[in-house]
Tab-separated table of C-alpha atoms and ligand atoms in Angstrom:
chain	number	residue	atom	x	y	z
A	1223	UNK	CA	16.925	-2.308	0.084
A	1224	UNK	CA	18.592	-3.672	-2.687
A	1225	UNK	CA	18.318	-1.058	-4.925
A	1226	UNK	CA	18.367	2.924	-4.644
A	1227	UNK	CA	16.221	2.911	-7.914
A	1228	UNK	CA	13.913	6.474	-7.321
A	1229	UNK	CA	10.861	4.909	-6.536
A	1230	UNK	CA	9.084	8.654	-8.973
A	1231	UNK	CA	10.920	7.029	-11.639
A	1232	UNK	CA	10.037	3.629	-11.740
A	1233	UNK	CA	5.757	5.614	-11.067
A	1234	UNK	CA	7.039	7.453	-14.739
A	1235	UNK	CA	8.394	4.552	-16.382
A	1236	UNK	CA	5.075	2.134	-15.374
A	1237	UNK	CA	2.615	4.464	-16.617
A	1238	UNK	CA	5.301	5.006	-20.139
A	1239	UNK	CA	5.324	1.673	-20.353
A	1240	UNK	CA	1.324	1.791	-20.836
A	1241	UNK	CA	1.182	4.415	-22.995
A	1242	UNK	CA	2.163	2.458	-26.388
A	1243	UNK	CA	-1.298	1.453	-25.789
A	1244	UNK	CA	-3.411	4.163	-25.337
A	1245	UNK	CA	-4.933	7.312	-27.406
A	1246	UNK	CA	-3.704	10.172	-25.691
A	1247	UNK	CA	-2.119	13.343	-25.906
A	1248	UNK	CA	1.044	13.629	-24.706
A	1249	UNK	CA	0.434	16.322	-22.930
A	1250	UNK	CA	-2.365	15.055	-20.537
A	1251	UNK	CA	-0.405	11.714	-19.849
A	1252	UNK	CA	2.200	14.628	-18.374
A	1253	UNK	CA	-0.315	15.583	-16.136
A	1254	UNK	CA	-0.623	11.982	-15.427
A	1255	UNK	CA	3.122	11.291	-14.979
A	1256	UNK	CA	3.285	14.587	-12.476
A	1257	UNK	CA	1.657	15.200	-8.971
A	1258	UNK	CA	-0.538	18.231	-9.234
A	1259	UNK	CA	0.259	20.530	-5.966
A	1260	UNK	CA	2.745	18.933	-2.849
A	1261	UNK	CA	2.894	20.376	0.630
A	1262	UNK	CA	6.540	20.551	2.260
A	1263	UNK	CA	6.846	21.643	5.339
A	1264	UNK	CA	8.826	21.640	8.584
A	1265	UNK	CA	7.432	19.752	12.208
A	1266	UNK	CA	8.796	22.204	15.515
A	1267	UNK	CA	7.400	20.200	18.273
A	1268	UNK	CA	8.835	19.908	21.954
A	1269	UNK	CA	10.710	17.192	23.336
A	1270	UNK	CA	10.381	15.336	26.817
A	1271	UNK	CA	13.037	16.882	28.268
A	1272	UNK	CA	12.201	20.894	27.032
A	1273	UNK	CA	14.519	20.592	23.666
A	1274	UNK	CA	13.108	21.926	20.403
A	1275	UNK	CA	13.306	19.823	17.313
A	1276	UNK	CA	12.295	20.021	14.002
A	1277	UNK	CA	11.550	17.294	10.967
A	1278	UNK	CA	10.255	17.348	7.621
A	1279	UNK	CA	7.454	16.340	6.747
A	1280	UNK	CA	5.418	15.660	3.037
A	1281	UNK	CA	2.003	15.411	1.791
A	1282	UNK	CA	1.550	15.078	-1.784
A	1283	UNK	CA	-1.604	15.562	-3.938
A	1284	UNK	CA	-1.216	13.865	-7.086
A	1285	UNK	CA	-4.285	13.504	-9.105
A	1286	UNK	CA	-8.261	14.567	-7.850
A	1287	UNK	CA	-10.192	13.585	-11.535
A	1288	UNK	CA	-12.365	11.123	-9.730
A	1289	UNK	CA	-12.570	12.099	-6.368
A	1290	UNK	CA	-10.824	12.973	-3.294
A	1291	UNK	CA	-6.863	12.873	-3.053
A	1292	UNK	CA	-6.415	9.381	-0.726
A	1293	UNK	CA	-3.753	7.047	-0.319
A	1294	UNK	CA	-1.798	6.801	3.764
A	1295	UNK	CA	1.163	8.841	5.576
A	1296	UNK	CA	4.274	6.850	6.859
A	1297	UNK	CA	6.734	7.442	9.260
A	1298	UNK	CA	10.341	6.209	8.256
A	1299	UNK	CA	13.441	7.625	7.996
A	1300	UNK	CA	14.076	7.545	4.633
A	1301	UNK	CA	10.424	9.501	3.591
A	1302	UNK	CA	11.525	11.689	0.412
A	1303	UNK	CA	9.989	14.120	-1.201
A	1304	UNK	CA	10.217	11.797	-4.421
A	1305	UNK	CA	9.598	9.109	-2.221
A	1306	UNK	CA	5.916	10.056	-1.044
A	1307	UNK	CA	5.229	11.482	-4.881
A	1308	UNK	CA	4.994	8.545	-6.080
A	1309	UNK	CA	3.069	6.427	-3.727
A	1310	UNK	CA	0.693	9.155	-4.618
A	1311	UNK	CA	0.925	8.481	-7.371
A	1312	UNK	CA	0.611	5.029	-7.008
A	1313	UNK	CA	-2.222	5.476	-5.000
A	1314	UNK	CA	-4.463	6.561	-8.222
A	1315	UNK	CA	-3.444	4.040	-10.064
A	1316	UNK	CA	-4.482	1.402	-7.077
A	1317	UNK	CA	-8.423	4.007	-6.759
A	1318	UNK	CA	-8.923	3.883	-10.767
A	1319	UNK	CA	-8.083	-0.433	-10.786
A	1320	UNK	CA	-10.254	-0.873	-8.322
A	1321	UNK	CA	-12.190	1.814	-9.179
A	1322	UNK	CA	-13.345	3.314	-6.332
A	1323	UNK	CA	-14.478	7.319	-6.321
A	1324	UNK	CA	-10.669	8.415	-5.216
A	1325	UNK	CA	-7.266	10.622	-6.538
A	1326	UNK	CA	-3.777	9.182	-4.576
A	1327	UNK	CA	-1.794	11.545	-2.258
A	1328	UNK	CA	0.726	10.017	0.241
A	1329	UNK	CA	2.433	11.588	2.658
A	1330	UNK	CA	5.618	10.902	4.833
A	1331	UNK	CA	7.428	11.928	7.970
A	1332	UNK	CA	11.288	11.859	7.746
A	1333	UNK	CA	11.585	9.846	11.064
A	1334	UNK	CA	11.865	6.351	12.519
A	1335	UNK	CA	9.194	6.356	15.489
A	1336	UNK	CA	11.867	4.426	18.026
A	1337	UNK	CA	13.970	7.200	19.290
A	1338	UNK	CA	10.516	8.604	20.064
A	1339	UNK	CA	7.974	8.259	23.582
A	1340	UNK	CA	4.706	8.161	22.569
A	1341	UNK	CA	3.662	11.536	24.325
A	1342	UNK	CA	6.508	12.484	21.184
A	1343	UNK	CA	4.922	10.884	18.373
A	1344	UNK	CA	1.814	12.254	19.758
A	1345	UNK	CA	2.791	15.946	19.666
A	1346	UNK	CA	3.952	15.647	16.225
A	1347	UNK	CA	1.817	13.805	14.767
A	1348	UNK	CA	-0.750	16.352	15.897
A	1349	UNK	CA	1.671	19.118	14.836
A	1350	UNK	CA	1.278	17.663	10.878
A	1351	UNK	CA	-2.319	16.667	11.584
A	1352	UNK	CA	-2.406	20.874	12.327
A	1353	UNK	CA	-0.116	21.146	8.534
A	1354	UNK	CA	-2.427	19.387	6.958
A	1355	UNK	CA	-5.581	21.434	8.155
A	1356	UNK	CA	-6.174	23.997	4.920
A	1357	UNK	CA	-5.771	20.240	2.713
A	1358	UNK	CA	-7.667	17.975	4.170
A	1359	UNK	CA	-11.110	16.801	4.477
A	1360	UNK	CA	-13.635	14.912	4.072
A	1361	UNK	CA	-14.476	15.498	0.686
A	1362	UNK	CA	-11.286	17.201	0.029
A	1363	UNK	CA	-8.556	14.552	1.065
A	1364	UNK	CA	-8.097	11.838	3.060
A	1365	UNK	CA	-5.307	10.066	4.743
A	1366	UNK	CA	-4.152	7.082	6.112
A	1367	UNK	CA	-1.982	4.748	7.849
A	1368	UNK	CA	0.956	3.254	6.153
A	1369	UNK	CA	4.073	2.518	7.370
A	1370	UNK	CA	4.578	2.830	11.730
A	1371	UNK	CA	1.270	4.724	11.615
A	1372	UNK	CA	-1.856	3.353	12.688
A	1373	UNK	CA	-4.768	3.779	14.200
A	1374	UNK	CA	-3.278	5.595	16.652
A	1375	UNK	CA	-1.754	8.139	15.065
A	1376	UNK	CA	-5.355	8.667	13.036
A	1377	UNK	CA	-7.043	8.819	15.935
A	1378	UNK	CA	-4.762	12.335	16.792
A	1379	UNK	CA	-4.849	13.287	13.108
A	1380	UNK	CA	-9.124	13.162	13.414
A	1381	UNK	CA	-9.510	14.671	16.357
A	1382	UNK	CA	-7.236	17.222	15.604
A	1383	UNK	CA	-8.653	18.139	12.390
A	1384	UNK	CA	-12.411	18.642	14.691
A	1385	UNK	CA	-10.793	20.707	17.697
A	1386	UNK	CA	-9.281	23.075	14.926
A	1387	UNK	CA	-12.243	22.996	12.741
A	1388	UNK	CA	-14.852	23.050	15.005
A	1389	UNK	CA	-17.555	20.174	13.625
A	1390	UNK	CA	-16.950	15.848	13.874
A	1391	UNK	CA	-15.947	14.404	10.661
A	1392	UNK	CA	-15.060	11.128	10.648
A	1393	UNK	CA	-14.009	10.608	6.892
A	1394	UNK	CA	-11.937	13.039	7.172
A	1395	UNK	CA	-9.608	10.083	7.555
A	1396	UNK	CA	-9.419	6.938	7.362
A	1397	UNK	CA	-7.647	3.399	9.542
A	1398	UNK	CA	-9.619	4.470	12.516
A	1399	UNK	CA	-9.999	2.577	15.567
A	1400	UNK	CA	-14.306	1.307	15.221
A	1401	UNK	CA	-14.873	3.264	18.459
A	1402	UNK	CA	-13.598	6.543	16.440
A	1403	UNK	CA	-15.300	5.300	13.200
A	1404	UNK	CA	-13.413	2.832	12.257
A	1405	UNK	CA	-14.334	0.128	9.575
A	1406	UNK	CA	-14.087	-3.666	11.094
A	1407	UNK	CA	-12.023	-5.395	8.378
A	1408	UNK	CA	-9.710	-2.802	7.321
A	1409	UNK	CA	-7.045	-3.742	9.414
A	1410	UNK	CA	-7.004	-6.924	7.999
A	1411	UNK	CA	-8.260	-5.394	4.724
A	1412	UNK	CA	-4.629	-5.666	2.701
A	1413	UNK	CA	-3.494	-8.840	3.814
A	1414	UNK	CA	-6.742	-10.311	2.667
A	1415	UNK	CA	-6.685	-8.870	-1.124
A	1416	UNK	CA	-2.990	-10.427	-0.877
A	1417	UNK	CA	-5.076	-13.697	-0.600
A	1418	UNK	CA	-7.682	-12.694	-2.772
A	1419	UNK	CA	-5.185	-11.375	-5.786
A	1420	UNK	CA	-3.109	-14.368	-5.380
A	1421	UNK	CA	-6.400	-16.852	-5.094
A	1422	UNK	CA	-7.350	-16.028	-8.036
A	1423	UNK	CA	-3.293	-15.915	-10.660
A	1424	UNK	CA	-3.241	-19.625	-9.526
A	1425	UNK	CA	-7.098	-20.186	-10.278
A	1426	UNK	CA	-6.349	-18.415	-13.933
A	1427	UNK	CA	-3.047	-20.749	-14.155
A	1428	UNK	CA	-4.876	-24.268	-13.908
A	1429	UNK	CA	-3.523	-24.162	-9.821
A	1430	UNK	CA	-4.622	-24.171	-7.003
A	1431	UNK	CA	-2.561	-22.378	-4.069
A	1432	UNK	CA	-3.462	-25.811	-1.321
A	1433	UNK	CA	-0.098	-27.163	-1.311
A	1434	UNK	CA	1.448	-23.735	-2.463
A	1435	UNK	CA	4.598	-23.042	-0.725
A	1436	UNK	CA	4.945	-19.663	-0.228
A	1437	UNK	CA	7.348	-16.687	1.302
A	1438	UNK	CA	6.935	-13.484	2.967
A	1439	UNK	CA	9.565	-10.290	3.064
A	1440	UNK	CA	7.736	-8.315	5.455
A	1441	UNK	CA	5.566	-9.652	8.358
A	1442	UNK	CA	4.124	-6.474	9.348
A	1443	UNK	CA	0.255	-6.070	8.747
A	1444	UNK	CA	0.566	-6.904	4.928
A	1445	UNK	CA	2.114	-9.653	4.951
A	1446	UNK	CA	0.865	-11.394	8.508
A	1447	UNK	CA	-2.416	-11.096	7.495
A	1448	UNK	CA	-1.726	-12.305	3.874
A	1449	UNK	CA	0.411	-14.861	5.111
A	1450	UNK	CA	-2.268	-16.104	7.623
A	1451	UNK	CA	-5.497	-15.958	4.730
A	1452	UNK	CA	-3.520	-18.198	2.661
A	1453	UNK	CA	-2.437	-21.151	5.373
A	1454	UNK	CA	-6.253	-20.885	5.329
A	1455	UNK	CA	-6.436	-22.053	2.122
A	1456	UNK	CA	-4.847	-24.572	2.735
A	1457	UNK	CA	-0.764	-23.065	1.893
A	1458	UNK	CA	2.412	-23.101	3.690
A	1459	UNK	CA	4.354	-20.682	4.916
A	1460	UNK	CA	8.015	-21.195	4.306
A	1461	UNK	CA	9.371	-18.540	4.687
A	1462	UNK	CA	9.542	-15.426	6.830
A	1463	UNK	CA	11.304	-12.188	7.571
A	1464	UNK	CA	11.541	-9.674	8.745
A	1465	UNK	CA	13.715	-5.334	9.014
A	1466	UNK	CA	16.345	-8.169	11.452
A	1467	UNK	CA	16.216	-11.324	8.929
A	1468	UNK	CA	14.626	-14.461	8.098
A	1469	UNK	CA	13.153	-17.806	9.157
A	1470	UNK	CA	13.233	-20.527	6.616
A	1471	UNK	CA	11.173	-24.194	7.654
A	1472	UNK	CA	10.460	-26.504	4.377
A	1473	UNK	CA	7.736	-28.205	6.898
A	1474	UNK	CA	5.807	-25.143	6.772
A	1475	UNK	CA	5.462	-22.546	10.250
A	1476	UNK	CA	2.203	-21.139	11.726
A	1477	UNK	CA	1.515	-18.014	10.219
A	1478	UNK	CA	-0.716	-17.425	13.541
A	1479	UNK	CA	2.494	-18.287	15.993
A	1480	UNK	CA	4.904	-16.891	14.856
A	1481	UNK	CA	3.289	-13.812	14.551
A	1482	UNK	CA	2.792	-13.587	18.300
A	1483	UNK	CA	6.256	-14.265	18.647
A	1484	UNK	CA	6.715	-11.155	16.596
A	1485	UNK	CA	5.016	-9.684	18.407
A	1486	UNK	CA	6.118	-10.434	21.797
A	1487	UNK	CA	9.608	-10.548	21.157
A	1488	UNK	CA	9.680	-7.482	18.330
A	1489	UNK	CA	11.580	-10.397	15.919
A	1490	UNK	CA	10.356	-13.725	13.660
A	1491	UNK	CA	14.497	-14.024	14.123
A	1492	UNK	CA	14.657	-16.813	16.656
A	1493	UNK	CA	11.245	-18.460	16.401
A	1494	UNK	CA	11.501	-22.507	18.010
A	1495	UNK	CA	9.925	-23.823	14.477
A	1496	UNK	CA	13.177	-22.359	12.463
A	1497	UNK	CA	15.458	-25.087	10.683
A	1498	UNK	CA	17.010	-22.223	9.307
A	1499	UNK	CA	17.932	-18.548	9.789
A	1500	UNK	CA	18.236	-16.635	6.668
A	1501	UNK	CA	19.258	-13.142	5.148
A	1502	UNK	CA	16.303	-11.090	3.554
A	1503	UNK	CA	17.907	-12.022	-0.041
A	1504	UNK	CA	18.317	-15.743	0.895
A	1505	UNK	CA	14.559	-15.388	0.907
A	1506	UNK	CA	13.000	-13.615	-2.091
A	1507	UNK	CA	15.342	-16.133	-3.755
A	1508	UNK	CA	14.321	-19.797	-2.258
A	1509	UNK	CA	12.558	-22.134	-4.609
A	1510	UNK	CA	9.136	-21.336	-4.003
A	1511	UNK	CA	5.265	-21.525	-5.619
A	1512	UNK	CA	4.706	-17.544	-4.668
A	1513	UNK	CA	6.728	-15.217	-3.544
A	1514	UNK	CA	4.880	-12.339	-1.688
A	1515	UNK	CA	7.354	-8.844	-0.938
A	1516	UNK	CA	5.541	-6.862	2.168
A	1517	UNK	CA	8.449	-4.547	2.944
A	1518	UNK	CA	9.207	-1.548	0.920
A	1519	UNK	CA	10.397	-0.446	-1.922
A	1520	UNK	CA	13.292	-1.881	-3.924
A	1521	UNK	CA	13.379	-4.926	-2.405
A	1522	UNK	CA	13.842	-6.449	-5.424
A	1523	UNK	CA	16.496	-5.084	-8.451
A	1524	UNK	CA	17.024	-6.990	-11.151
A	1525	UNK	CA	19.751	-8.967	-10.094
A	1526	UNK	CA	17.875	-10.268	-7.335
A	1527	UNK	CA	15.491	-10.859	-9.961
A	1528	UNK	CA	17.775	-13.316	-11.736
A	1529	UNK	CA	17.174	-15.332	-9.121
A	1530	UNK	CA	13.926	-15.279	-8.435
A	1531	UNK	CA	12.604	-18.549	-8.021
A	1532	UNK	CA	8.630	-18.311	-7.439
A	1533	UNK	CA	6.695	-18.586	-9.766
A	1534	UNK	CA	4.529	-15.857	-9.311
A	1535	UNK	CA	5.108	-13.376	-7.375
A	1536	UNK	CA	2.018	-11.078	-5.007
A	1537	UNK	CA	2.889	-7.187	-4.660
A	1538	UNK	CA	1.782	-6.451	-0.643
A	1539	UNK	CA	4.184	-3.476	-0.801
A	1540	UNK	CA	3.863	-0.539	-2.685
A	1541	UNK	CA	6.876	-0.748	-5.634
A	1542	UNK	CA	8.737	-3.310	-4.346
A	1543	UNK	CA	10.315	-4.458	-7.583
A	1544	UNK	CA	12.418	-2.175	-9.266
A	1545	UNK	CA	11.730	-1.542	-13.667
A	1546	UNK	CA	14.586	-3.937	-14.109
A	1547	UNK	CA	13.270	-6.350	-11.742
A	1548	UNK	CA	10.046	-6.109	-13.924
A	1549	UNK	CA	11.711	-6.441	-16.735
A	1550	UNK	CA	13.315	-9.694	-16.206
A	1551	UNK	CA	10.119	-11.322	-14.384
A	1552	UNK	CA	9.048	-10.842	-17.255
A	1553	UNK	CA	11.564	-12.084	-19.127
A	1554	UNK	CA	11.363	-15.404	-17.604
A	1555	UNK	CA	7.963	-15.850	-17.858
A	1556	UNK	CA	7.218	-15.497	-13.423
A	1557	UNK	CA	3.705	-13.778	-13.089
A	1558	UNK	CA	3.776	-10.909	-10.985
A	1559	UNK	CA	0.583	-8.951	-9.331
A	1560	UNK	CA	1.203	-5.801	-9.491
A	1561	UNK	CA	0.637	-3.665	-6.086
A	1562	UNK	CA	-2.067	-1.231	-7.474
A	1563	UNK	CA	-4.407	-4.399	-7.339
A	1564	UNK	CA	-2.874	-6.925	-4.910
A	1565	UNK	CA	-2.922	-4.565	-2.137
A	1566	UNK	CA	-5.843	-2.336	-3.015
A	1567	UNK	CA	-7.888	-3.742	0.194
A	1568	UNK	CA	-6.360	-1.627	2.022
A	1569	UNK	CA	-7.847	1.227	-0.173
A	1570	UNK	CA	-10.576	-0.210	-0.507
A	1571	UNK	CA	-12.228	-1.285	2.750
A	1572	UNK	CA	-10.762	2.594	3.871
A	1573	UNK	CA	-13.544	3.559	0.865
A	1574	UNK	CA	-15.583	1.494	2.554
A	1575	UNK	CA	-15.159	3.485	5.818
A	1576	UNK	CA	-15.691	6.675	4.259
A	1577	UNK	CA	-18.508	5.392	2.990
A	1578	UNK	CA	-20.357	4.562	6.478
A	1579	UNK	CA	-18.982	7.582	8.116
A	1580	UNK	CA	-20.473	9.555	5.183
A	1581	UNK	CA	-23.389	6.993	6.164
A	1582	UNK	CA	-23.230	7.059	9.850
A	1583	UNK	CA	-23.952	3.487	9.715
A	1584	UNK	CA	-22.201	0.980	10.282
A	1585	UNK	CA	-21.270	-2.797	8.275
A	1586	UNK	CA	-20.605	-6.127	9.716
A	1587	UNK	CA	-17.095	-7.298	8.975
A	1588	UNK	CA	-19.283	-9.798	6.712
A	1589	UNK	CA	-20.612	-7.377	3.703
A	1590	UNK	CA	-16.793	-5.709	4.807
A	1591	UNK	CA	-15.502	-8.547	3.593
A	1592	UNK	CA	-18.067	-9.790	1.130
A	1593	UNK	CA	-18.212	-6.235	-0.352
A	1594	UNK	CA	-13.952	-6.192	-0.582
A	1595	UNK	CA	-13.812	-9.854	-2.684
A	1596	UNK	CA	-16.723	-8.398	-4.916
A	1597	UNK	CA	-14.319	-6.022	-5.529
A	1598	UNK	CA	-11.716	-7.199	-5.597
A	1599	UNK	CA	-12.391	-10.207	-7.871
A	1600	UNK	CA	-14.271	-8.068	-10.093
A	1601	UNK	CA	-11.052	-6.152	-10.626
A	1602	UNK	CA	-8.522	-8.941	-11.367
A	1603	UNK	CA	-10.691	-10.173	-14.209
A	1604	UNK	CA	-11.132	-6.140	-15.713
A	1605	UNK	CA	-7.024	-6.438	-15.165
A	1606	UNK	CA	-7.318	-10.413	-16.941
A	1607	UNK	CA	-9.436	-9.170	-19.861
A	1608	UNK	CA	-6.898	-6.051	-20.509
A	1609	UNK	CA	-4.022	-8.417	-20.656
A	1610	UNK	CA	-5.343	-10.872	-23.099
A	1611	UNK	CA	-7.537	-7.602	-25.185
A	1612	UNK	CA	-3.746	-5.961	-25.122
A	1613	UNK	CA	-1.690	-8.833	-25.162
A	1614	UNK	CA	0.536	-6.390	-22.690
A	1615	UNK	CA	3.499	-7.862	-21.976
A	1616	UNK	CA	2.852	-8.269	-17.912
A	1617	UNK	CA	-0.665	-7.387	-15.789
A	1618	UNK	CA	1.187	-4.915	-14.316
A	1619	UNK	CA	1.122	-2.740	-17.665
A	1620	UNK	CA	-2.348	-4.448	-17.767
A	1621	UNK	CA	-3.633	-2.991	-14.889
A	1622	UNK	CA	-1.417	0.748	-16.110
A	1623	UNK	CA	-3.716	0.342	-18.503
A	1624	UNK	CA	-6.982	0.090	-16.753
A	1625	UNK	CA	-6.634	2.582	-14.332
A	1626	UNK	CA	-5.513	5.172	-16.842
A	1627	UNK	CA	-7.690	4.614	-19.081
A	1628	UNK	CA	-10.008	4.921	-15.947
A	1629	UNK	CA	-8.041	8.866	-14.814
A	1630	UNK	CA	-8.443	10.128	-19.010
A	1631	UNK	CA	-11.949	9.056	-19.311
A	1632	UNK	CA	-12.018	11.815	-15.503
A	1633	UNK	CA	-10.589	14.391	-17.340
A	1634	UNK	CA	-11.750	14.532	-20.197
A	1635	UNK	CA	-15.457	14.550	-19.407
A	1636	UNK	CA	-14.830	17.067	-17.194
A	1637	UNK	CA	-12.612	19.535	-19.680
A	1638	UNK	CA	-9.855	21.365	-19.552
A	1639	UNK	CA	-11.204	25.124	-18.107
A	1640	UNK	CA	-10.145	27.874	-18.558
B	2604	NAD	P1	4.090	-2.316	8.750
B	2604	NAD	O1	4.973	-1.558	9.152
B	2604	NAD	O2	3.637	-3.299	9.027
B	2604	NAD	O3	5.135	-4.028	8.312
B	2604	NAD	C1	6.328	-3.921	7.827
B	2604	NAD	C2	7.050	-5.029	7.764
B	2604	NAD	O4	8.237	-4.998	7.059
B	2604	NAD	C3	8.232	-4.694	9.521
B	2604	NAD	O5	8.090	-6.129	9.971
B	2604	NAD	C4	9.680	-4.953	8.674
B	2604	NAD	O6	10.203	-5.520	9.999
B	2604	NAD	C5	9.333	-5.367	7.955
B	2604	NAD	N1	10.850	-4.793	6.652
B	2604	NAD	C6	10.966	-3.520	6.719
B	2604	NAD	N2	12.642	-3.529	6.205
B	2604	NAD	C7	12.702	-4.184	5.777
B	2604	NAD	C8	13.956	-5.424	5.074
B	2604	NAD	N3	14.232	-4.623	4.577
B	2604	NAD	N4	13.387	-6.713	4.238
B	2604	NAD	C9	12.172	-7.014	5.760
B	2604	NAD	N5	11.451	-6.819	5.837
B	2604	NAD	C10	11.520	-5.345	6.342
B	2604	NAD	O7	3.757	-1.905	7.205
B	2604	NAD	P2	2.950	-2.161	6.428
B	2604	NAD	O8	1.771	-1.613	6.517
B	2604	NAD	O9	2.352	-3.938	6.509
B	2604	NAD	O10	2.869	-2.542	5.383
B	2604	NAD	C11	3.822	-2.822	4.216
B	2604	NAD	C12	3.779	-2.586	3.034
B	2604	NAD	O11	2.720	-2.774	1.968
B	2604	NAD	C13	4.246	-1.013	1.989
B	2604	NAD	O12	5.163	-1.105	0.840
B	2604	NAD	C14	2.883	0.132	2.619
B	2604	NAD	O13	3.326	1.395	1.499
B	2604	NAD	C15	2.212	-1.669	2.153
B	2604	NAD	N6	1.280	-1.311	1.765
B	2604	NAD	C16	0.279	-1.632	3.360
B	2604	NAD	C17	-0.690	-0.862	3.602
B	2604	NAD	C18	-1.984	-1.404	4.626
B	2604	NAD	O14	-2.777	-0.940	5.013
B	2604	NAD	N7	-0.719	-1.105	5.541
B	2604	NAD	C19	-1.305	-0.902	2.239
B	2604	NAD	C20	-0.690	-0.993	0.800
B	2604	NAD	C21	0.009	-1.462	1.256
């Protein structure tokens, strides 16, 4: 990524920026900037050749004032304790901004999953689930998928937990396959909220999403679904990329076709509709109406931000802008829809999945999508109200004001004890 900004420091800076608009004791603000606890552990497992290997893994439980800790588990070689702490904090404020009754957590294993067989990944995942067992639970901490994890890993974690606890507890984890208690609409939920917030911000600006040109960095789950749904609204997906590079066509790609190509070949590069193969940096600085960073954090630093030409940036990834980039884009009047709202569709439908698990009752995909639409639109309206009422410099600070006030209310209503 472009910049080595520490994501945990970025989170703390975002909270400091918002705290200027909030009436709270410094001592309480300090609480809002740091995790309640972090598990750091060794996972020792057997490789297929019989040798033993040990990986580092983390779970950060940032804040539980509004409900069980909630947040994904990431498998990536770049996972660090500080990254997991930052991601868990972003989950707190994400759940609060969309007003679902969860706190925030996040986990990760420092691993390149491509280097391991499926059997090895299962042993690693079950080893992690065993370490997590004392601290997770339907009412304690509810993990979910994140980068390089999906239904398969969630099913293994659920099975390990239920076996060790001698119970059934599908709500201990979300993002499961449908037959293991997953929800309709979960796989598409993050991209769907990216689409909804993009549509709403263009509407707020008095512009149509139809006909806009869109560049998407990171054509994975969040990015490719957002592209597909925006295309359905008439937007033109002119550039997409993944870790091996990007492709550009000013007339636009068929988003579903590019996804099918990536699934088949492992990359978007080489797609026959590409007029030009471009770098990720080229993609970020294209002259488009809408830019969607959907890869990892710190994709855009201040230097790249100086070159960004998009009018609107909708953050599908968590933390894709460094604080320096945020300042530059605020200065250039670029509208940035912050991650804690834009990608909140994933955790919102995770919440719906958990509700369905607790009720032992399944909703239709139509109901899931309708409820999601309502939650994200309400949250967007609340964000705009805060932006206008407090005259914050950008939408991110407004989102943190809304979210922090909700967490503070829950904390204060609970009181301090002893
Ligand atoms: P994913 O693994 O499905 O996709 C990530 C994509 O990014 C891949 O195509 C990968 O090739 C690409 N990528 C990696 N490094 C890159 C680089 N340097 N330049 C360009 N592309 C690069 O992951 P995902 O689930 O889509 O998650 C993407 C982002 O969205 C992450 O920040 C994640 O935390 C966030 N997010 C995901 C969800 C969800 O439900 N999937 C929910 C909320 C937030």
